[in-house]
Amino acid sequence: MEALGEDHDDGTVARVAAIDIAKASGMVCLRVPHDTIEGRRTQQVWNIASTTNAILELGDRLVCQGVERVVMEATGSYWRPFFYLLEARGLDCWLVNARDVKNVPGRPKTDKLNAVWLAKLAERSMVRASFVPPKSVRQPRDFTRTRTVFVQERTRHKHRVDKAL
């Protein structure tokens, strides 16, 4: 852990975690106030696998740390397991658009630096959450979309059989 000395205004989030999500893993940055030194922050950065057990352990760890907000950035649908499992643990999860979290020109771009940058933006409330419908809306949407895909696949196979005959 490294201690960082920074000034913070009243509009900040005291305990924040940020996750830069890739296909098989996620880089987590946890920023919390220092235990003894007023006005300083401690920061931990580590890599986590994108497995259910690893994400559940991460959720337990963040709950134990008293994290107020978890901000995550991902491309595609790789964010879903992280979002759903951490939300089930009772954490306030925000999904942010990568375009809204633009990197500063000239900064080296690595997963670790992106996670730290995202955590700093989140603790200063400089990001906005993308719309993710509540669970009661998500489940019927997922069922409807799955049914639509199955109907399209069935039609595609019927057309292939017709062409073959």
PDB file of C-alpha atoms in Angstrom, residues 22-165:
ATOM      1  CA  ALA A  22     -11.062  -7.017 -19.492  1.00  0.00           C
ATOM      2  CA  LYS A  23     -12.226 -10.389 -20.803  1.00  0.00           C
ATOM      3  CA  ALA A  24     -10.507 -12.707 -18.326  1.00  0.00           C
ATOM      4  CA  SER A  25      -9.564 -10.339 -15.515  1.00  0.00           C
ATOM      5  CA  GLY A  26     -10.079  -6.973 -13.933  1.00  0.00           C
ATOM      6  CA  MET A  27      -7.657  -4.463 -12.414  1.00  0.00           C
ATOM      7  CA  VAL A  28      -9.015  -3.162  -9.110  1.00  0.00           C
ATOM      8  CA  CYS A  29      -7.971   0.074  -7.409  1.00  0.00           C
ATOM      9  CA  LEU A  30      -9.172   0.716  -3.863  1.00  0.00           C
ATOM     10  CA  ARG A  31      -8.770   4.223  -2.418  1.00  0.00           C
ATOM     11  CA  VAL A  32      -9.665   4.873   1.213  1.00  0.00           C
ATOM     12  CA  PRO A  33      -8.691   7.489   3.813  1.00  0.00           C
ATOM     13  CA  HIS A  34      -5.439   6.827   5.669  1.00  0.00           C
ATOM     14  CA  ASP A  35      -5.906   5.287   9.128  1.00  0.00           C
ATOM     15  CA  THR A  36      -3.798   7.767  11.072  1.00  0.00           C
ATOM     16  CA  ILE A  37      -2.834  10.733   8.890  1.00  0.00           C
ATOM     17  CA  GLU A  38      -5.611  13.246   8.242  1.00  0.00           C
ATOM     18  CA  GLY A  39      -6.052  14.263   4.597  1.00  0.00           C
ATOM     19  CA  ARG A  40      -4.059  11.369   3.145  1.00  0.00           C
ATOM     20  CA  ARG A  41      -5.327   8.445   1.122  1.00  0.00           C
ATOM     21  CA  THR A  42      -4.151   4.864   0.854  1.00  0.00           C
ATOM     22  CA  GLN A  43      -4.339   3.063  -2.410  1.00  0.00           C
ATOM     23  CA  GLN A  44      -4.231  -0.624  -3.251  1.00  0.00           C
ATOM     24  CA  VAL A  45      -4.119  -1.971  -6.796  1.00  0.00           C
ATOM     25  CA  TRP A  46      -4.416  -5.635  -7.664  1.00  0.00           C
ATOM     26  CA  ASN A  47      -5.542  -7.948 -10.441  1.00  0.00           C
ATOM     27  CA  ILE A  48      -8.587 -10.196 -10.105  1.00  0.00           C
ATOM     28  CA  ALA A  49      -9.812 -13.050 -12.254  1.00  0.00           C
ATOM     29  CA  SER A  50     -13.232 -12.816 -13.903  1.00  0.00           C
ATOM     30  CA  THR A  51     -14.553 -15.920 -12.153  1.00  0.00           C
ATOM     31  CA  THR A  52     -17.635 -15.983  -9.969  1.00  0.00           C
ATOM     32  CA  ASN A  53     -15.749 -17.003  -6.821  1.00  0.00           C
ATOM     33  CA  ALA A  54     -13.082 -14.329  -7.308  1.00  0.00           C
ATOM     34  CA  ILE A  55     -15.702 -11.623  -7.846  1.00  0.00           C
ATOM     35  CA  LEU A  56     -17.648 -12.739  -4.752  1.00  0.00           C
ATOM     36  CA  GLU A  57     -14.435 -12.605  -2.688  1.00  0.00           C
ATOM     37  CA  LEU A  58     -13.801  -9.119  -4.081  1.00  0.00           C
ATOM     38  CA  GLY A  59     -17.311  -8.113  -3.033  1.00  0.00           C
ATOM     39  CA  ASP A  60     -16.695  -9.364   0.517  1.00  0.00           C
ATOM     40  CA  ARG A  61     -13.390  -7.504   0.670  1.00  0.00           C
ATOM     41  CA  LEU A  62     -14.947  -4.250  -0.534  1.00  0.00           C
ATOM     42  CA  VAL A  63     -17.835  -4.549   1.918  1.00  0.00           C
ATOM     43  CA  CYS A  64     -15.335  -5.124   4.764  1.00  0.00           C
ATOM     44  CA  GLN A  65     -13.439  -1.990   3.677  1.00  0.00           C
ATOM     45  CA  GLY A  66     -16.669   0.038   3.778  1.00  0.00           C
ATOM     46  CA  VAL A  67     -16.549   1.005   0.113  1.00  0.00           C
ATOM     47  CA  GLU A  68     -19.280   3.489  -0.767  1.00  0.00           C
ATOM     48  CA  ARG A  69     -19.110   3.219  -4.554  1.00  0.00           C
ATOM     49  CA  VAL A  70     -17.688   0.794  -7.094  1.00  0.00           C
ATOM     50  CA  VAL A  71     -17.031   2.309 -10.514  1.00  0.00           C
ATOM     51  CA  MET A  72     -16.259   0.048 -13.437  1.00  0.00           C
ATOM     52  CA  GLU A  73     -15.241   0.541 -17.044  1.00  0.00           C
ATOM     53  CA  ALA A  74     -15.447  -2.204 -19.650  1.00  0.00           C
ATOM     54  CA  THR A  75     -15.987  -2.800 -23.309  1.00  0.00           C
ATOM     55  CA  GLY A  76     -18.574  -5.256 -24.545  1.00  0.00           C
ATOM     56  CA  SER A  77     -20.563  -7.191 -21.983  1.00  0.00           C
ATOM     57  CA  TYR A  78     -17.640  -8.225 -19.769  1.00  0.00           C
ATOM     58  CA  TRP A  79     -18.938  -5.863 -17.051  1.00  0.00           C
ATOM     59  CA  ARG A  80     -22.096  -7.897 -16.393  1.00  0.00           C
ATOM     60  CA  PRO A  81     -20.723 -10.524 -13.936  1.00  0.00           C
ATOM     61  CA  PHE A  82     -18.860  -7.865 -11.959  1.00  0.00           C
ATOM     62  CA  PHE A  83     -21.848  -5.525 -11.849  1.00  0.00           C
ATOM     63  CA  TYR A  84     -24.465  -8.155 -10.986  1.00  0.00           C
ATOM     64  CA  LEU A  85     -22.423  -9.998  -8.346  1.00  0.00           C
ATOM     65  CA  LEU A  86     -21.147  -6.847  -6.619  1.00  0.00           C
ATOM     66  CA  GLU A  87     -24.634  -5.342  -6.715  1.00  0.00           C
ATOM     67  CA  ALA A  88     -25.951  -8.522  -5.050  1.00  0.00           C
ATOM     68  CA  ARG A  89     -23.408  -7.932  -2.256  1.00  0.00           C
ATOM     69  CA  GLY A  90     -25.089  -4.591  -1.556  1.00  0.00           C
ATOM     70  CA  LEU A  91     -22.507  -2.309  -3.155  1.00  0.00           C
ATOM     71  CA  ASP A  92     -23.406   0.834  -5.097  1.00  0.00           C
ATOM     72  CA  CYS A  93     -22.154  -0.044  -8.591  1.00  0.00           C
ATOM     73  CA  TRP A  94     -21.667   2.439 -11.404  1.00  0.00           C
ATOM     74  CA  LEU A  95     -20.873   1.493 -14.966  1.00  0.00           C
ATOM     75  CA  VAL A  96     -19.157   4.320 -16.810  1.00  0.00           C
ATOM     76  CA  ASN A  97     -18.612   4.777 -20.507  1.00  0.00           C
ATOM     77  CA  ALA A  98     -14.995   4.598 -21.640  1.00  0.00           C
ATOM     78  CA  ARG A  99     -15.544   7.689 -23.800  1.00  0.00           C
ATOM     79  CA  ASP A 100     -16.579   9.691 -20.718  1.00  0.00           C
ATOM     80  CA  VAL A 101     -13.382   8.684 -18.931  1.00  0.00           C
ATOM     81  CA  LYS A 102     -11.037   9.968 -21.583  1.00  0.00           C
ATOM     82  CA  ASN A 103      -7.381   9.509 -20.919  1.00  0.00           C
ATOM     83  CA  VAL A 104      -5.181  12.542 -20.622  1.00  0.00           C
ATOM     84  CA  PRO A 105      -3.014  12.857 -23.733  1.00  0.00           C
ATOM     85  CA  GLY A 106       0.557  11.776 -23.123  1.00  0.00           C
ATOM     86  CA  ARG A 107      -0.331   9.489 -20.224  1.00  0.00           C
ATOM     87  CA  PRO A 108       0.846   5.911 -20.589  1.00  0.00           C
ATOM     88  CA  LYS A 109      -2.151   3.598 -20.967  1.00  0.00           C
ATOM     89  CA  THR A 110      -2.044   0.437 -18.887  1.00  0.00           C
ATOM     90  CA  ASP A 111      -4.795  -1.379 -17.010  1.00  0.00           C
ATOM     91  CA  LYS A 112      -3.246  -0.421 -13.676  1.00  0.00           C
ATOM     92  CA  LEU A 113      -3.004   3.283 -14.534  1.00  0.00           C
ATOM     93  CA  ASN A 114      -6.549   3.239 -15.935  1.00  0.00           C
ATOM     94  CA  ALA A 115      -7.895   1.747 -12.704  1.00  0.00           C
ATOM     95  CA  VAL A 116      -6.088   4.371 -10.599  1.00  0.00           C
ATOM     96  CA  TRP A 117      -7.290   7.170 -12.896  1.00  0.00           C
ATOM     97  CA  LEU A 118     -10.868   5.893 -12.721  1.00  0.00           C
ATOM     98  CA  ALA A 119     -10.713   5.690  -8.917  1.00  0.00           C
ATOM     99  CA  LYS A 120      -9.453   9.260  -8.662  1.00  0.00           C
ATOM    100  CA  LEU A 121     -12.222  10.500 -10.947  1.00  0.00           C
ATOM    101  CA  ALA A 122     -14.818   8.536  -8.975  1.00  0.00           C
ATOM    102  CA  GLU A 123     -13.718   9.817  -5.580  1.00  0.00           C
ATOM    103  CA  ARG A 124     -14.022  13.381  -6.877  1.00  0.00           C
ATOM    104  CA  SER A 125     -17.454  12.644  -8.416  1.00  0.00           C
ATOM    105  CA  MET A 126     -16.194  13.531 -11.892  1.00  0.00           C
ATOM    106  CA  VAL A 127     -17.857  10.582 -13.656  1.00  0.00           C
ATOM    107  CA  ARG A 128     -21.474   9.815 -14.333  1.00  0.00           C
ATOM    108  CA  ALA A 129     -23.061   6.424 -14.317  1.00  0.00           C
ATOM    109  CA  SER A 130     -24.469   4.855 -17.448  1.00  0.00           C
ATOM    110  CA  PHE A 131     -28.058   3.666 -17.261  1.00  0.00           C
ATOM    111  CA  VAL A 132     -28.347   0.087 -16.075  1.00  0.00           C
ATOM    112  CA  PRO A 133     -31.972  -0.915 -15.480  1.00  0.00           C
ATOM    113  CA  PRO A 134     -32.938  -2.322 -12.096  1.00  0.00           C
ATOM    114  CA  LYS A 135     -33.022  -6.084 -11.621  1.00  0.00           C
ATOM    115  CA  SER A 136     -36.818  -6.248 -11.921  1.00  0.00           C
ATOM    116  CA  VAL A 137     -36.548  -4.793 -15.446  1.00  0.00           C
ATOM    117  CA  ARG A 138     -33.338  -6.593 -16.476  1.00  0.00           C
ATOM    118  CA  GLN A 139     -34.702 -10.124 -16.082  1.00  0.00           C
ATOM    119  CA  PRO A 140     -37.754  -9.748 -18.386  1.00  0.00           C
ATOM    120  CA  ARG A 141     -35.552  -7.893 -20.905  1.00  0.00           C
ATOM    121  CA  ASP A 142     -33.025 -10.724 -20.914  1.00  0.00           C
ATOM    122  CA  PHE A 143     -35.770 -13.338 -21.386  1.00  0.00           C
ATOM    123  CA  THR A 144     -37.344 -11.348 -24.219  1.00  0.00           C
ATOM    124  CA  ARG A 145     -34.023 -10.858 -25.993  1.00  0.00           C
ATOM    125  CA  THR A 146     -33.126 -14.532 -25.608  1.00  0.00           C
ATOM    126  CA  ARG A 147     -36.468 -15.561 -27.092  1.00  0.00           C
ATOM    127  CA  THR A 148     -35.946 -13.160 -29.995  1.00  0.00           C
ATOM    128  CA  VAL A 149     -32.534 -14.690 -30.717  1.00  0.00           C
ATOM    129  CA  PHE A 150     -33.988 -18.216 -30.607  1.00  0.00           C
ATOM    130  CA  VAL A 151     -36.764 -17.272 -33.049  1.00  0.00           C
ATOM    131  CA  GLN A 152     -34.226 -15.692 -35.411  1.00  0.00           C
ATOM    132  CA  GLU A 153     -32.026 -18.803 -35.239  1.00  0.00           C
ATOM    133  CA  ARG A 154     -35.014 -21.053 -35.920  1.00  0.00           C
ATOM    134  CA  THR A 155     -35.937 -18.965 -38.972  1.00  0.00           C
ATOM    135  CA  ARG A 156     -32.344 -19.018 -40.215  1.00  0.00           C
ATOM    136  CA  HIS A 157     -32.236 -22.827 -39.988  1.00  0.00           C
ATOM    137  CA  LYS A 158     -35.577 -23.150 -41.796  1.00  0.00           C
ATOM    138  CA  HIS A 159     -34.239 -20.995 -44.645  1.00  0.00           C
ATOM    139  CA  ARG A 160     -31.070 -23.105 -44.852  1.00  0.00           C
ATOM    140  CA  VAL A 161     -33.131 -26.300 -45.104  1.00  0.00           C
ATOM    141  CA  ASP A 162     -35.346 -24.729 -47.798  1.00  0.00           C
ATOM    142  CA  LYS A 163     -32.283 -23.739 -49.829  1.00  0.00           C
ATOM    143  CA  ALA A 164     -30.736 -27.194 -49.441  1.00  0.00           C
ATOM    144  CA  LEU A 165     -33.885 -28.898 -50.695  1.00  0.00           C
TER     145      LEU A 165
END
